[in-house]
Structure formats: structure tokens, C-alpha cells
Short mmCIF file of C-alpha atoms and ligand atoms in Angstrom, two decimals:
data_model
loop_
_atom_site.label_atom_id
_atom_site.label_comp_id
_atom_site.label_asym_id
_atom_site.label_seq_id
_atom_site.Cartn_x
_atom_site.Cartn_y
_atom_site.Cartn_z
CA MET A 1 0.17 0.09 0.04
CA VAL A 2 1.29 3.40 -1.03
CA GLU A 3 0.66 6.18 1.36
CA PRO A 4 2.37 9.50 1.61
CA VAL A 5 4.23 10.49 4.64
CA SER A 6 1.97 12.52 6.96
CA THR A 7 3.54 15.66 8.08
CA GLN A 8 1.31 15.44 10.99
CA THR A 9 2.78 12.40 12.32
CA ARG A 10 6.28 14.09 12.17
CA SER A 11 4.79 17.00 14.14
CA HIS A 12 3.25 14.53 16.62
CA VAL A 13 6.68 13.02 17.19
CA ALA A 14 8.22 16.60 17.49
CA ALA A 15 5.58 17.42 20.02
CA THR A 16 6.62 14.62 22.34
CA LEU A 17 10.26 15.76 22.57
CA PRO A 18 9.94 18.01 25.55
CA HIS A 19 8.95 14.86 27.49
CA PHE A 20 12.18 13.30 26.68
CA PHE A 21 14.41 16.43 27.08
CA PRO A 22 12.62 18.57 29.80
CA ASP A 23 16.02 20.17 30.85
CA VAL A 24 17.05 21.52 27.39
CA LEU A 25 13.52 22.61 26.22
CA PRO A 26 11.61 25.42 27.59
CA GLU A 27 9.55 24.56 30.58
CA HIS A 28 6.22 25.86 29.14
CA LEU A 29 6.61 23.08 26.40
CA VAL A 30 6.63 20.43 29.00
CA GLN A 31 2.97 19.82 29.47
CA GLY A 32 0.23 17.46 28.62
CA CYS A 33 2.85 14.44 28.65
CA SER A 34 1.67 12.94 31.75
CA ASP A 35 0.30 9.91 29.96
CA LEU A 36 3.68 8.88 28.73
CA PRO A 37 5.82 6.07 30.14
CA PRO A 38 8.74 7.16 32.30
CA VAL A 39 12.02 7.66 30.30
CA THR A 40 15.38 6.13 31.52
CA ALA A 41 18.79 7.80 30.54
CA MET A 42 19.51 4.98 28.14
CA THR A 43 16.03 5.56 26.28
CA ARG A 44 16.96 9.42 26.16
CA GLN A 45 20.25 8.52 24.57
CA GLN A 46 18.43 6.19 22.11
CA VAL A 47 15.95 8.82 21.31
CA SER A 48 18.64 11.36 20.50
CA ASP A 49 20.51 8.88 18.53
CA LEU A 50 17.40 8.15 16.36
CA LEU A 51 16.67 11.75 15.73
CA VAL A 52 19.89 12.31 14.00
CA SER A 53 20.23 8.85 12.52
CA PRO A 54 20.03 8.46 8.63
CA THR A 55 17.25 6.12 9.03
CA PHE A 56 14.95 8.62 11.02
CA ASP A 57 12.90 9.52 7.88
CA ALA A 58 12.52 5.96 6.98
CA TRP A 59 11.57 5.04 10.47
CA SER A 60 9.05 7.84 10.91
CA GLU A 61 7.45 6.66 7.58
CA ALA A 62 7.02 3.11 8.83
CA LEU A 63 5.47 4.75 11.96
CA VAL A 64 2.91 6.53 9.91
CA ARG A 65 2.10 3.46 7.89
CA VAL A 66 1.31 1.38 11.12
CA GLY A 67 -0.57 4.39 12.61
CA ASN A 68 1.76 4.66 15.61
CA CYS A 69 1.44 1.06 16.69
CA ALA A 70 3.59 0.33 19.66
CA HIS A 71 4.34 -3.17 18.84
CA PRO A 72 4.23 -3.69 14.96
CA ILE A 73 4.71 -7.15 13.44
CA ARG A 74 7.68 -7.32 11.09
CA LEU A 75 7.32 -9.20 7.86
CA ARG A 76 9.36 -9.97 4.80
CA GLY A 77 8.16 -10.88 1.32
CA ARG A 78 6.25 -9.72 -1.64
CA SER A 79 2.64 -9.64 -2.92
CA GLU A 80 1.10 -9.17 -6.36
CA THR A 81 -2.33 -7.62 -7.28
CA VAL A 82 -3.81 -9.42 -10.05
CA ASP A 83 -6.98 -8.49 -11.99
CA THR A 84 -9.34 -11.24 -11.78
CA ALA A 85 -10.97 -10.65 -15.12
CA THR A 86 -7.65 -10.65 -17.28
CA GLY A 87 -5.11 -12.28 -15.07
CA GLU A 88 -3.00 -9.22 -15.56
CA ILE A 89 -0.60 -8.16 -12.56
CA VAL A 90 -1.67 -4.79 -11.88
CA SER A 91 0.97 -4.00 -9.24
CA THR A 92 3.74 -5.58 -6.98
CA TYR A 93 4.78 -4.81 -3.72
CA SER A 94 7.87 -6.01 -1.80
CA SER A 95 9.37 -5.32 1.57
CA GLU A 96 12.70 -5.00 -0.14
CA GLN A 97 11.46 -1.80 -1.49
CA GLN A 98 10.97 -0.59 1.97
CA PRO A 99 13.63 1.65 3.22
CA LEU A 100 14.02 -0.48 6.36
CA GLY A 101 13.85 -3.64 4.39
CA VAL A 102 10.99 -5.05 6.24
CA THR A 103 7.26 -4.36 6.17
CA HIS A 104 5.70 -3.25 9.50
CA VAL A 105 2.04 -4.28 10.14
CA ARG A 106 -0.15 -3.00 12.92
CA CYS A 107 -0.20 -5.42 16.00
CA GLY A 108 -3.98 -5.09 16.11
CA ASN A 109 -4.11 -5.61 19.87
CA ARG A 110 -7.38 -4.56 21.41
CA ARG A 111 -5.86 -3.92 24.83
CA ALA A 112 -5.08 -0.03 25.61
CA SER A 113 -2.30 -1.24 28.02
CA GLU A 114 -0.57 -3.14 25.00
CA CYS A 115 -0.94 -0.65 22.19
CA PRO A 116 -2.80 2.70 22.65
CA SER A 117 -3.11 3.16 18.87
CA CYS A 118 -4.39 -0.38 17.77
CA SER A 119 -6.64 -0.44 20.76
CA ARG A 120 -8.16 3.05 19.78
CA LEU A 121 -8.86 1.73 16.27
CA TYR A 122 -10.30 -1.29 17.71
CA ALA A 123 -12.63 0.58 20.03
CA ALA A 124 -13.59 2.91 16.93
CA ASP A 125 -14.46 -0.16 14.92
CA MET A 126 -16.45 -1.57 17.85
CA PHE A 127 -18.30 1.78 18.15
CA GLN A 128 -19.44 1.63 14.43
CA LEU A 129 -20.31 -1.94 14.63
CA ILE A 130 -22.45 -1.56 17.86
CA ARG A 131 -23.94 1.77 16.69
CA ALA A 132 -24.96 0.32 13.30
CA GLY A 133 -26.68 -2.58 15.13
CA VAL A 134 -28.61 0.13 17.11
CA ALA A 135 -29.37 2.77 14.58
CA GLY A 136 -28.44 1.33 11.06
CA GLY A 137 -25.75 2.40 8.67
CA LYS A 138 -22.68 0.68 7.40
CA THR A 139 -24.83 -1.62 5.13
CA VAL A 140 -27.37 -2.25 8.03
CA PRO A 141 -30.76 -0.97 7.12
CA GLU A 142 -31.95 2.05 9.07
CA SER A 143 -35.23 0.17 9.79
CA VAL A 144 -33.46 -1.90 12.29
CA ALA A 145 -33.74 1.12 14.63
CA GLN A 146 -37.47 0.43 14.92
CA ASN A 147 -36.89 -3.12 16.37
CA PRO A 148 -37.17 -3.40 20.14
CA LEU A 149 -33.70 -3.08 21.64
CA VAL A 150 -32.50 -3.37 25.43
CA PHE A 151 -29.35 -2.93 27.33
CA VAL A 152 -28.90 -5.76 29.65
CA THR A 153 -26.43 -5.99 32.44
CA LEU A 154 -25.80 -9.42 34.17
CA THR A 155 -23.75 -9.62 37.33
CA ALA A 156 -22.36 -12.32 39.39
CA PRO A 157 -23.79 -13.11 42.88
CA SER A 158 -22.02 -12.18 46.08
CA PHE A 159 -19.25 -14.23 47.17
CA GLY A 160 -18.83 -12.33 50.60
CA PRO A 161 -18.90 -8.66 51.59
CA VAL A 162 -16.43 -6.26 49.91
CA HIS A 163 -15.63 -2.74 50.50
CA GLY A 164 -17.66 -0.58 48.10
CA GLN A 165 -19.01 2.88 47.19
CA ARG A 166 -22.52 3.43 48.09
CA ASP A 167 -25.16 5.64 46.60
CA GLY A 168 -25.35 9.13 48.09
CA GLY A 169 -21.95 8.87 49.98
CA ARG A 170 -23.52 6.47 52.49
CA ARG A 171 -21.11 4.31 54.66
CA CYS A 172 -19.59 1.18 53.34
CA HIS A 173 -21.23 -1.44 55.75
CA SER A 174 -22.99 0.17 58.71
CA HIS A 175 -24.79 -2.75 60.08
CA ALA A 176 -23.11 -5.74 61.68
CA GLY A 177 -26.21 -7.93 62.46
CA ASN A 178 -26.07 -9.90 65.62
CA HIS A 179 -22.22 -10.36 65.76
CA PRO A 180 -19.82 -7.40 65.33
CA THR A 181 -16.99 -9.50 64.17
CA CYS A 182 -16.60 -12.74 61.84
CA ALA A 183 -15.17 -16.03 63.04
CA HIS A 184 -11.67 -14.57 62.33
CA GLY A 185 -12.14 -11.64 64.55
CA ARG A 186 -12.37 -9.14 61.85
CA PRO A 187 -15.11 -6.27 62.00
CA ARG A 188 -18.25 -6.77 59.96
CA THR A 189 -18.83 -3.14 59.69
CA CYS A 190 -17.00 -0.43 57.76
CA LEU A 191 -18.01 3.18 58.59
CA ALA A 192 -16.01 4.72 55.68
CA SER A 193 -17.51 6.49 52.76
CA HIS A 194 -15.06 5.31 50.32
CA ALA A 195 -13.63 7.70 47.59
CA GLU A 196 -13.63 6.60 43.96
CA ASP A 197 -9.84 5.78 43.87
CA ASP A 198 -9.76 4.19 47.45
CA PRO A 199 -7.60 0.89 47.03
CA ALA A 200 -9.85 -0.78 49.62
CA LEU A 201 -12.73 -0.91 47.10
CA GLY A 202 -13.53 -4.34 45.82
CA GLN A 203 -11.36 -6.00 48.66
CA PRO A 204 -13.29 -8.38 50.96
CA MET A 205 -14.12 -7.37 54.52
CA CYS A 206 -12.42 -10.58 55.60
CA GLY A 207 -10.33 -12.64 53.10
CA ASP A 208 -10.73 -15.75 54.96
CA CYS A 209 -14.62 -15.63 55.05
CA TYR A 210 -14.62 -14.78 51.31
CA ASP A 211 -15.55 -17.69 49.03
CA TYR A 212 -12.68 -17.55 46.56
CA ALA A 213 -13.23 -21.08 45.14
CA SER A 214 -16.94 -20.33 44.46
CA GLN A 215 -15.98 -17.13 42.61
CA LEU A 216 -13.63 -18.67 40.59
CA VAL A 217 -15.91 -21.67 39.62
CA TRP A 218 -18.66 -19.09 38.83
CA GLN A 219 -16.16 -17.17 36.57
CA TRP A 220 -15.04 -20.36 34.97
CA TRP A 221 -18.62 -21.30 33.93
CA ALA A 222 -19.66 -17.61 33.14
CA PRO A 223 -19.67 -18.16 29.42
CA ASP A 224 -22.02 -20.99 29.78
CA LEU A 225 -24.31 -19.03 31.98
CA TRP A 226 -24.55 -16.43 29.26
CA ARG A 227 -25.46 -19.16 26.63
CA ARG A 228 -28.08 -20.48 28.95
CA PHE A 229 -29.51 -16.81 29.28
CA THR A 230 -29.82 -16.70 25.41
CA ILE A 231 -31.50 -20.15 25.45
CA ALA A 232 -34.05 -19.03 28.11
CA LEU A 233 -34.79 -15.93 26.39
CA HIS A 234 -35.56 -17.85 23.26
CA ARG A 235 -38.04 -20.20 25.09
CA LEU A 236 -39.62 -17.30 26.83
CA LEU A 237 -40.23 -15.45 23.49
CA ALA A 238 -41.46 -18.54 21.68
CA LYS A 239 -43.97 -19.22 24.62
CA HIS A 240 -45.04 -15.53 24.62
CA MET A 241 -45.64 -15.68 20.85
CA GLY A 242 -47.32 -19.06 20.95
CA VAL A 243 -44.89 -21.05 18.86
CA PRO A 244 -42.72 -24.04 19.56
CA ALA A 245 -39.27 -23.00 20.57
CA ASN A 246 -37.72 -24.76 17.67
CA ARG A 247 -39.88 -22.71 15.17
CA LEU A 248 -39.32 -19.39 16.84
CA ALA A 249 -37.02 -18.31 13.85
CA GLN A 250 -39.90 -18.41 11.62
CA VAL A 251 -41.44 -15.35 13.31
CA ALA A 252 -38.59 -13.89 15.39
CA THR A 253 -34.87 -13.81 16.12
CA VAL A 254 -32.63 -12.51 18.82
CA GLN A 255 -29.41 -10.76 18.01
CA TYR A 256 -26.99 -9.41 20.49
CA ALA A 257 -23.58 -7.71 21.21
CA LYS A 258 -22.00 -8.32 24.53
CA VAL A 259 -18.95 -7.30 26.20
CA ALA A 260 -17.39 -8.66 29.60
CA GLU A 261 -16.15 -6.14 32.17
CA TYR A 262 -14.21 -6.98 35.29
CA GLN A 263 -15.58 -5.47 38.59
CA LEU A 264 -13.17 -4.48 41.23
CA ARG A 265 -13.80 -7.71 43.05
CA GLY A 266 -12.26 -9.55 40.08
CA VAL A 267 -15.45 -11.06 38.61
CA VAL A 268 -16.97 -10.21 35.24
CA HIS A 269 -20.14 -8.38 34.39
CA PHE A 270 -21.89 -8.83 31.14
CA HIS A 271 -23.14 -5.84 29.25
CA ALA A 272 -25.29 -6.57 26.24
CA LEU A 273 -27.51 -5.02 23.60
CA VAL A 274 -30.35 -7.67 22.91
CA ARG A 275 -32.52 -6.82 19.81
CA LEU A 276 -35.59 -8.50 18.72
CA ASP A 277 -35.58 -8.87 14.86
CA GLY A 278 -38.29 -10.51 12.61
CA PRO A 279 -38.11 -13.99 11.10
CA ARG A 280 -34.77 -15.26 10.00
CA THR A 281 -34.00 -14.28 6.27
CA PRO A 282 -30.72 -14.35 4.23
CA ASP A 283 -30.15 -10.70 4.64
CA GLY A 284 -31.26 -10.48 8.24
CA PHE A 285 -32.58 -7.38 10.06
CA ALA A 286 -36.24 -8.15 9.34
CA THR A 287 -38.81 -6.02 11.02
CA ALA A 288 -39.76 -7.41 14.48
CA PRO A 289 -43.19 -8.73 15.21
CA ARG A 290 -45.71 -6.39 16.57
CA SER A 291 -46.76 -8.46 19.49
CA ILE A 292 -43.60 -7.65 21.59
CA ASP A 293 -42.50 -4.12 22.36
CA VAL A 294 -39.40 -3.07 23.98
CA ALA A 295 -40.91 -2.88 27.60
CA ARG A 296 -42.01 -6.43 27.07
CA LEU A 297 -38.61 -7.62 25.83
CA ALA A 298 -36.89 -6.04 28.75
CA ASP A 299 -39.23 -7.83 30.96
CA LEU A 300 -38.43 -11.22 29.41
CA ALA A 301 -34.80 -10.58 29.40
CA ARG A 302 -35.02 -9.92 33.23
CA VAL A 303 -37.09 -13.13 33.68
CA ALA A 304 -34.67 -15.25 31.52
CA ALA A 305 -31.67 -13.89 33.54
CA SER A 306 -33.15 -14.57 36.96
CA THR A 307 -34.14 -18.19 36.00
CA VAL A 308 -30.79 -19.24 34.57
CA ARG A 309 -29.42 -22.24 36.69
CA LEU A 310 -26.39 -24.24 35.86
CA LYS A 311 -25.32 -27.30 38.02
CA VAL A 312 -21.60 -27.77 37.91
CA PRO A 313 -19.29 -30.37 39.40
CA GLY A 314 -17.05 -29.72 42.53
CA ILE A 315 -13.40 -29.17 42.16
CA ASP A 316 -12.78 -32.85 43.71
CA PRO A 317 -14.83 -35.35 45.66
CA ALA A 318 -14.30 -33.34 48.81
CA ASP A 319 -16.10 -30.22 46.95
CA ALA A 320 -19.70 -30.35 46.56
CA SER A 321 -21.35 -29.61 43.13
CA ARG A 322 -22.73 -26.00 42.93
CA ILE A 323 -25.78 -24.55 41.21
CA LEU A 324 -24.75 -21.36 39.57
CA ALA A 325 -26.91 -18.34 38.72
CA PHE A 326 -26.60 -14.68 38.00
CA GLY A 327 -26.58 -12.16 40.76
CA ARG A 328 -29.75 -10.24 41.83
CA GLN A 329 -28.34 -7.00 40.37
CA LEU A 330 -29.72 -7.60 36.95
CA ASP A 331 -30.90 -4.69 34.69
CA ALA A 332 -32.57 -4.51 31.33
CA ARG A 333 -33.14 -1.10 30.04
CA PRO A 334 -34.85 0.02 26.73
CA VAL A 335 -32.48 1.85 24.02
CA ARG A 336 -33.93 4.99 22.76
CA SER A 337 -34.56 5.49 19.01
CA SER A 338 -35.72 8.57 17.47
CA ARG A 339 -38.24 6.44 15.53
CA ARG A 340 -39.65 4.55 18.51
CA THR A 341 -42.42 6.04 20.55
CA ASP A 342 -42.21 3.85 23.61
CA ASP A 343 -39.13 5.65 24.97
CA THR A 344 -38.88 6.07 28.62
CA ASP A 345 -36.92 8.19 31.04
CA ARG A 346 -34.59 5.57 31.75
CA ALA A 347 -33.90 4.84 28.10
CA LEU A 348 -30.24 5.23 26.70
CA THR A 349 -29.17 6.77 23.27
CA PRO A 350 -27.42 4.64 20.65
CA GLU A 351 -24.35 6.81 21.17
CA GLN A 352 -24.25 6.10 25.06
CA VAL A 353 -24.51 2.46 24.61
CA ALA A 354 -22.29 2.13 21.66
CA GLY A 355 -19.63 4.28 23.39
CA TYR A 356 -20.02 2.32 26.57
CA LEU A 357 -19.59 -1.19 25.15
CA ALA A 358 -16.64 -0.05 22.84
CA LYS A 359 -14.89 1.36 25.87
CA TYR A 360 -15.03 -1.98 27.88
CA ALA A 361 -14.10 -4.01 24.88
CA THR A 362 -10.60 -2.58 25.11
CA LYS A 363 -10.10 -3.55 28.72
CA SER A 364 -9.12 -6.60 30.42
CA ALA A 365 -8.17 -7.94 33.87
CA THR A 366 -4.78 -6.35 33.81
CA ASP A 367 -6.14 -2.94 32.82
CA THR A 368 -8.48 -2.26 35.96
CA GLY A 369 -5.48 -0.58 37.71
CA ALA A 370 -6.09 -2.51 40.74
CA THR A 371 -4.81 -5.68 39.56
CA ASP A 372 -1.81 -6.09 41.92
CA ASN A 373 -3.77 -6.24 45.18
CA ALA A 374 -3.96 -8.86 47.79
CA HIS A 375 -7.29 -9.87 46.65
CA HIS A 376 -6.51 -10.45 42.95
CA ARG A 377 -3.23 -12.14 44.05
CA ARG A 378 -5.25 -14.44 46.14
CA LEU A 379 -7.58 -15.12 43.47
CA ARG A 380 -4.71 -16.15 41.00
CA ALA A 381 -3.12 -18.36 43.74
CA THR A 382 -6.47 -20.00 44.48
CA ALA A 383 -7.15 -20.66 40.75
CA ARG A 384 -3.71 -22.44 40.42
CA ALA A 385 -4.30 -24.38 43.71
CA LEU A 386 -7.94 -25.58 42.49
CA ALA A 387 -6.44 -26.67 39.06
CA ILE A 388 -3.97 -28.83 40.99
CA ARG A 389 -6.56 -30.42 43.21
CA ALA A 390 -8.96 -30.92 40.13
CA ASP A 391 -6.08 -32.52 38.24
CA ALA A 392 -5.22 -34.87 41.22
CA ALA A 393 -8.97 -35.97 41.39
CA GLY A 394 -9.15 -36.40 37.59
CA GLU A 395 -11.91 -33.75 37.28
CA GLU A 396 -11.27 -32.56 33.77
CA SER A 397 -13.86 -29.73 33.92
CA TYR A 398 -11.21 -27.55 35.68
CA GLU A 399 -8.03 -28.93 34.30
CA LEU A 400 -7.09 -25.56 32.54
CA LEU A 401 -8.29 -23.25 35.28
CA GLY A 402 -4.53 -22.65 36.20
CA LYS A 403 -3.79 -21.54 32.71
CA TRP A 404 -6.49 -18.92 33.10
CA ALA A 405 -5.31 -17.70 36.52
CA HIS A 406 -4.07 -14.38 35.01
CA MET A 407 -7.64 -13.80 33.86
CA LEU A 408 -8.93 -14.69 37.14
CA GLY A 409 -10.59 -17.73 35.67
CA PHE A 410 -12.46 -16.03 32.91
CA ARG A 411 -11.91 -17.85 29.65
CA GLY A 412 -14.85 -16.19 27.60
CA HIS A 413 -14.50 -13.61 24.91
CA PHE A 414 -14.41 -9.99 26.06
CA ALA A 415 -16.53 -8.90 23.15
CA SER A 416 -18.82 -10.98 21.01
CA LYS A 417 -21.90 -10.71 18.87
CA SER A 418 -24.48 -12.83 17.10
CA ARG A 419 -24.00 -13.18 13.38
CA ARG A 420 -26.85 -10.95 12.20
CA TYR A 421 -26.35 -8.14 14.93
CA SER A 422 -24.49 -5.90 12.64
CA VAL A 423 -21.62 -5.50 10.26
CA THR A 424 -18.59 -7.42 11.08
CA LEU A 425 -15.11 -6.27 12.39
CA GLY A 426 -13.56 -7.99 9.37
CA ALA A 427 -15.74 -5.93 7.00
CA LEU A 428 -14.98 -2.68 8.70
CA ARG A 429 -11.04 -3.54 8.46
CA ARG A 430 -11.43 -4.48 4.87
CA ALA A 431 -13.25 -1.22 4.07
CA ARG A 432 -10.38 0.72 5.84
CA ARG A 433 -7.65 -0.95 3.69
CA ARG A 434 -9.72 -0.36 0.39
CA ALA A 435 -10.34 3.18 1.52
CA GLN A 436 -6.63 3.91 2.26
CA THR A 437 -5.73 2.42 -1.28
CA LEU A 438 -8.34 4.74 -2.89
CA ILE A 439 -7.05 7.85 -0.97
CA ALA A 440 -3.50 7.08 -1.94
CA GLN A 441 -4.55 6.63 -5.63
CA SER A 442 -6.54 9.75 -5.73
CA ARG A 443 -3.77 11.80 -4.21
CA ALA A 444 -1.35 10.42 -6.56
CA GLU A 445 -3.66 11.19 -9.47
CA GLY A 446 -4.91 14.57 -8.01
CA ARG A 447 -8.46 13.88 -8.20
CA PRO A 448 -11.21 14.30 -5.43
CA LEU A 449 -12.66 11.35 -3.73
CA ASP A 450 -16.04 10.91 -2.09
CA LEU A 451 -15.53 8.27 0.30
CA ALA A 452 -19.15 8.49 1.85
CA ALA A 453 -20.63 7.80 -1.48
CA LEU A 454 -18.50 4.56 -1.73
CA GLU A 455 -19.28 3.16 1.60
CA ALA A 456 -21.45 0.32 0.39
CA ASP A 457 -18.69 -0.86 -2.06
CA LEU A 458 -16.09 -0.55 0.59
CA LEU A 459 -17.98 -2.72 2.94
CA ALA A 460 -18.95 -5.28 0.31
CA GLU A 461 -18.00 -8.91 0.73
CA ASP A 462 -14.96 -10.23 -0.97
CA ASP A 463 -16.71 -12.04 -3.75
CA THR A 464 -17.37 -8.67 -5.48
CA GLU A 465 -13.58 -7.95 -5.73
CA THR A 466 -12.16 -7.32 -9.22
CA THR A 467 -8.57 -7.82 -7.99
CA LEU A 468 -7.03 -10.52 -6.02
CA VAL A 469 -3.87 -10.03 -3.89
CA ILE A 470 -1.41 -13.03 -3.78
CA GLY A 471 1.26 -12.67 -1.22
CA ASN A 472 4.18 -14.65 0.04
CA TRP A 473 5.20 -13.46 3.37
CA HIS A 474 7.18 -14.58 6.46
CA TYR A 475 7.17 -13.46 10.01
CA VAL A 476 10.44 -11.71 11.12
CA GLY A 477 9.49 -10.66 14.48
CA SER A 478 7.44 -8.26 16.58
CA GLY A 479 7.88 -4.94 18.07
CA TRP A 480 10.19 -1.96 17.39
CA ASP A 481 14.03 -2.46 17.36
CA THR A 482 14.54 -0.14 20.54
CA GLU A 483 12.71 1.07 23.45
CA ALA A 484 13.16 4.69 22.26
CA GLU A 485 11.12 3.60 19.05
CA ARG A 486 8.41 2.08 21.22
CA VAL A 487 8.22 5.09 23.43
CA LEU A 488 8.14 7.56 20.63
CA ALA A 489 5.36 5.57 18.95
CA ILE A 490 3.22 5.60 22.10
CA ALA A 491 4.03 9.34 22.62
CA ALA A 492 2.98 10.08 18.95
CA ALA A 493 -0.17 8.06 19.37
CA ALA A 494 -0.97 10.07 22.41
CA ARG A 495 -0.29 13.45 20.62
CA ALA A 496 -2.30 12.34 17.64
CA ARG A 497 -5.29 11.37 19.90
CA GLU A 498 -5.07 14.93 21.61
CA TYR A 499 -4.87 16.57 18.18
CA ALA A 500 -7.99 14.57 16.95
CA GLN A 501 -9.81 15.72 20.11
CA TRP A 502 -8.79 19.24 19.61
CA ARG A 503 -9.92 19.10 16.04
CA ALA A 504 -13.35 17.67 17.08
CA GLN A 505 -13.73 20.56 19.56
CA GLN A 506 -13.00 23.09 16.95
CA ARG A 507 -15.60 21.67 14.62
CA ASN A 508 -18.26 21.74 17.32
CA ARG A 509 -17.20 25.30 18.09
CA ILE A 510 -17.31 26.59 14.44
CA GLY A 511 -20.64 24.75 13.56
CA PRO A 512 -22.80 24.27 16.72
CA LYS A 513 -25.92 24.41 14.57
CA ARG A 514 -24.75 21.92 12.15
CA HIS A 515 -26.12 18.56 12.77
CA ILE A 516 -27.25 15.56 10.97
CA VAL A 517 -30.85 15.65 9.93
CA ARG A 518 -32.13 12.40 9.08
CA ARG A 519 -34.51 11.99 6.33
CA GLY A 520 -37.28 9.29 6.07
ZN1 ZN B 601 -0.50 -1.98 17.76
ZN1 ZN B 602 -15.35 -0.27 53.46
ZN1 ZN B 603 -13.68 -13.86 58.56
#
């Protein structure tokens, strides 16, 4: 892919330099760099070496091409683009043509702690994907916005009291019941009103009373609990509509997008958009049956979640089997649509839910900030200990629990969706690659380009392609060569983000009255 070097990226790199050289650059320039990693003397030396090195231009070009990725994959090889109609080779591309002799490709990591740039791109795609399923667009028909949609939150039950923030600044645990202390002599009350950043939040009142094993077992089966929820909802809908469950698809289908989010106590929540569509069709997104409105769908989702039960084996013969369920704190709220007339005060907007889900999709157990506390360490240690016990007893269900200790026992997907919820991430990525090629071509040829008009073509499935790319690539390695390159990439990504935010603010300031009017 040919892409001109962005002078913007150069200026983003330049804007990070005060962070590396605070004592030689004027003090007023050293600001807004608080989000950057700390710099050692060695890294500073590497940065100054890179700035004056003859390969600096080539390096910054590579940085532009991977969009400031912090951990790019390095490939060597070549590819040819072939016209499928004529068999003619339209263009060739080789890593040998690259100034650094390798081709850098984005790492694509969804986690902000691993790669801020790729994570941002992933969140942006997730936002588009989720929003399209709520309001239409990106090849999803706008009529989908008329189908009932609820935002569901499913939590885990309690495994013992933990310190928490209470509504209205109330005290953490003010009532002790009949016994002021637990069997281990620890108080059952906590009269603090914890601040948002209090490290005590999510920590058990007593680690010895806390049921670590049950939390880990629950978390281990959480993906199955979610699946049971979707089955229960199907059955309730079928019953409500008076059709056998195995024929529900002839009248209605349920589509969803969900993310898992860790709570401070180390157990996941599920947040999901659940949409009712009409009968299953090849294209999907059919109009929902009239007999179920959004309030009814929310009721059925709540009932389905509260009735889910899953009996699972104990860790070993000494451990009883458990019947798992979701916690009592479950919520199902209607999502607002400009077309729907049944909006309530509690309804959410498409932007709210899309932004919310996209944000959580980029986090993981190690991104909560409070990952290295006593509670999480004990969860990880217990996961490993339980796996050893299960292994000794030949209980295969928990054999791999130790391997997932770093995830606190959660082995599910952090973000997933049903087939016909919306457009796919793959289609969005393919569209971006196609758009970048077109932008480069139009720049080279000096003609204007209306990408909005081409959206449907860009998002089209592969079988409509008129060219075919045949590549022969091998993996050389991953990551930048030096710590300086990595830190500069992260810094440039941070500056690029600030610049994008500033531009968005400017746009809003210039045209406050300009908003999109939807026709139809
Ligand atoms: Zn990356
Ligand atoms: Zn407390
Ligand atoms: Zn205790």
C-alpha cells in the first residue's frame, strides 16, 4: 500500500520531545505529557541517536504506515495484485522496496495497555459496529432502529462482603447484624464513605470468610451462563408468541452484542445489547413482530436472566457440586431510538450504549489498575491451587483453570456478537484498507474522492472484488527495534489522539448548529 508520509505524524513526534528532554527545552513546552511512560537515561540517549540517524525518515514513514502502533509485526516478502478478469498483474509490492527492508504491520491488539493506537482503532470499529446494530448504517438497514432493543447488565452473585462505594456517599457497611466480628475476629462493619480511587474498593471485608473457590468456579462457567441466558430468552419469547421454541426463527430472531467487564472484586459483568428482529432471512434485520414491544422484551430478558441455573461439578470429591446463577443486580433497559415512541425516562441513546460497550471491549483483567492487590493475588493463587486439586482428582472440567489464572478464571470472549447483529469487524477493516488504497490513488492522481458515496462498495463482501492479492510473506519478529522507538510511537499516538480531540472541539465550536438531519 502506498501512502504519503504524513507531516502530521512528524509533528506529533516532534511534540513529544519536551517529554524526553525537559531540561533543554523551555519549561512551558513540557505539558500534557503525563500519560507517557517514564524515560530512562538509556532511552533518552536512544531517542537522540534516532533523531539524528540517517534512518529517521524511513523509521517515521514506517511509524505513519502502522498508525503509531507500539508493537508492530515485522514481515518480509512480496505480493502481487492480479486483475481477476484478465489475469494481468496490476501492481507488485515487496518489503525490499521499503527503506528499512521489512514491512511493518499493525499489531492489532485490542488492549489499551498493550498498544494505545491499535486499541483506539479497535474501539472505533467496535463503536461503529455496535452503533450500526442500534441505529442502522454501514450496510445495516436503518429500519433496524425500529426493532425493540434493550441494554442488559448481568452480574455475578455475592461471594462475600467487599468494601464498596454506596449511593449518596453512604457508609460502606454500617450494620453488623448480631455479631460485630466474623469468626476470624475481623469487624463486619466499615463506617467509611470510600472515595472513587480508594484501594480498599472491591477488597473483601475478610479474606478468610470470602468464598474464593466459588467465585472462580462461577467465573469459569460464566460463558455457559451467558449461553443459558440466550436459550432461556428464546424459550420465553416462543412461549409468549405461542410458537414451539424450535420454530421461533420463523417469526422472530434475537441478535446481541456483548462485552465482559471486570468489577473491582475480580469477577466479570456482562453488558449486552439484545435486539428482537423479525423472521430469519438471508439478509437479516427483518422487521420485528408487533406483538412484543421494548418494555416486554426488557421484562422477558429480566425473567430469563433470573431463572438461569447451571449445575456444575465440584473441584474434587471433597468439594460439593454447585448450582450457579446470576446475581440479583440485573438490569434491562430500553435503548432510545428517534423512531420509537415507547421511549422511557431511563432509556439510553445509541451513542451512549455504543460508546460504553466499545470502551469496555478494550479493557481486560490487567487494565483495571487494581490488579496487583492482595485480593487479586489470592484469586490467582486459588485458581492455580484449585487446578492442581482438580487434576489430582481427575476432574477434567477444571484442568485448565490454572492456565487462566491471569484472567482470574475467565476464559470467555471480551466482546462477541451474534451473526446478524450488525456489520462484522472484518468488513470494517477490509473497508479501511480499501479506502486507504483509494485515498493514496486519488492523491497520486490529484482527483477528489467521495468516500461516503463509496461506503457500500468498501464494505462489500470479498466475492465482488475485481482484483486478487497474492502474497508470500514470512514473519520476522514483532515490536520496534529499540525502547526509544516504542516510547516515541506511544508518545506520537498520544499526541495524535489529543490533536484529533482538539479538531473535534474546533469543529463543534465552528458549527454548533450543524447537525445531521435524518430523512425518512
Ligand atoms: Zn499496535
Ligand atoms: Zn469499607
Ligand atoms: Zn472472617
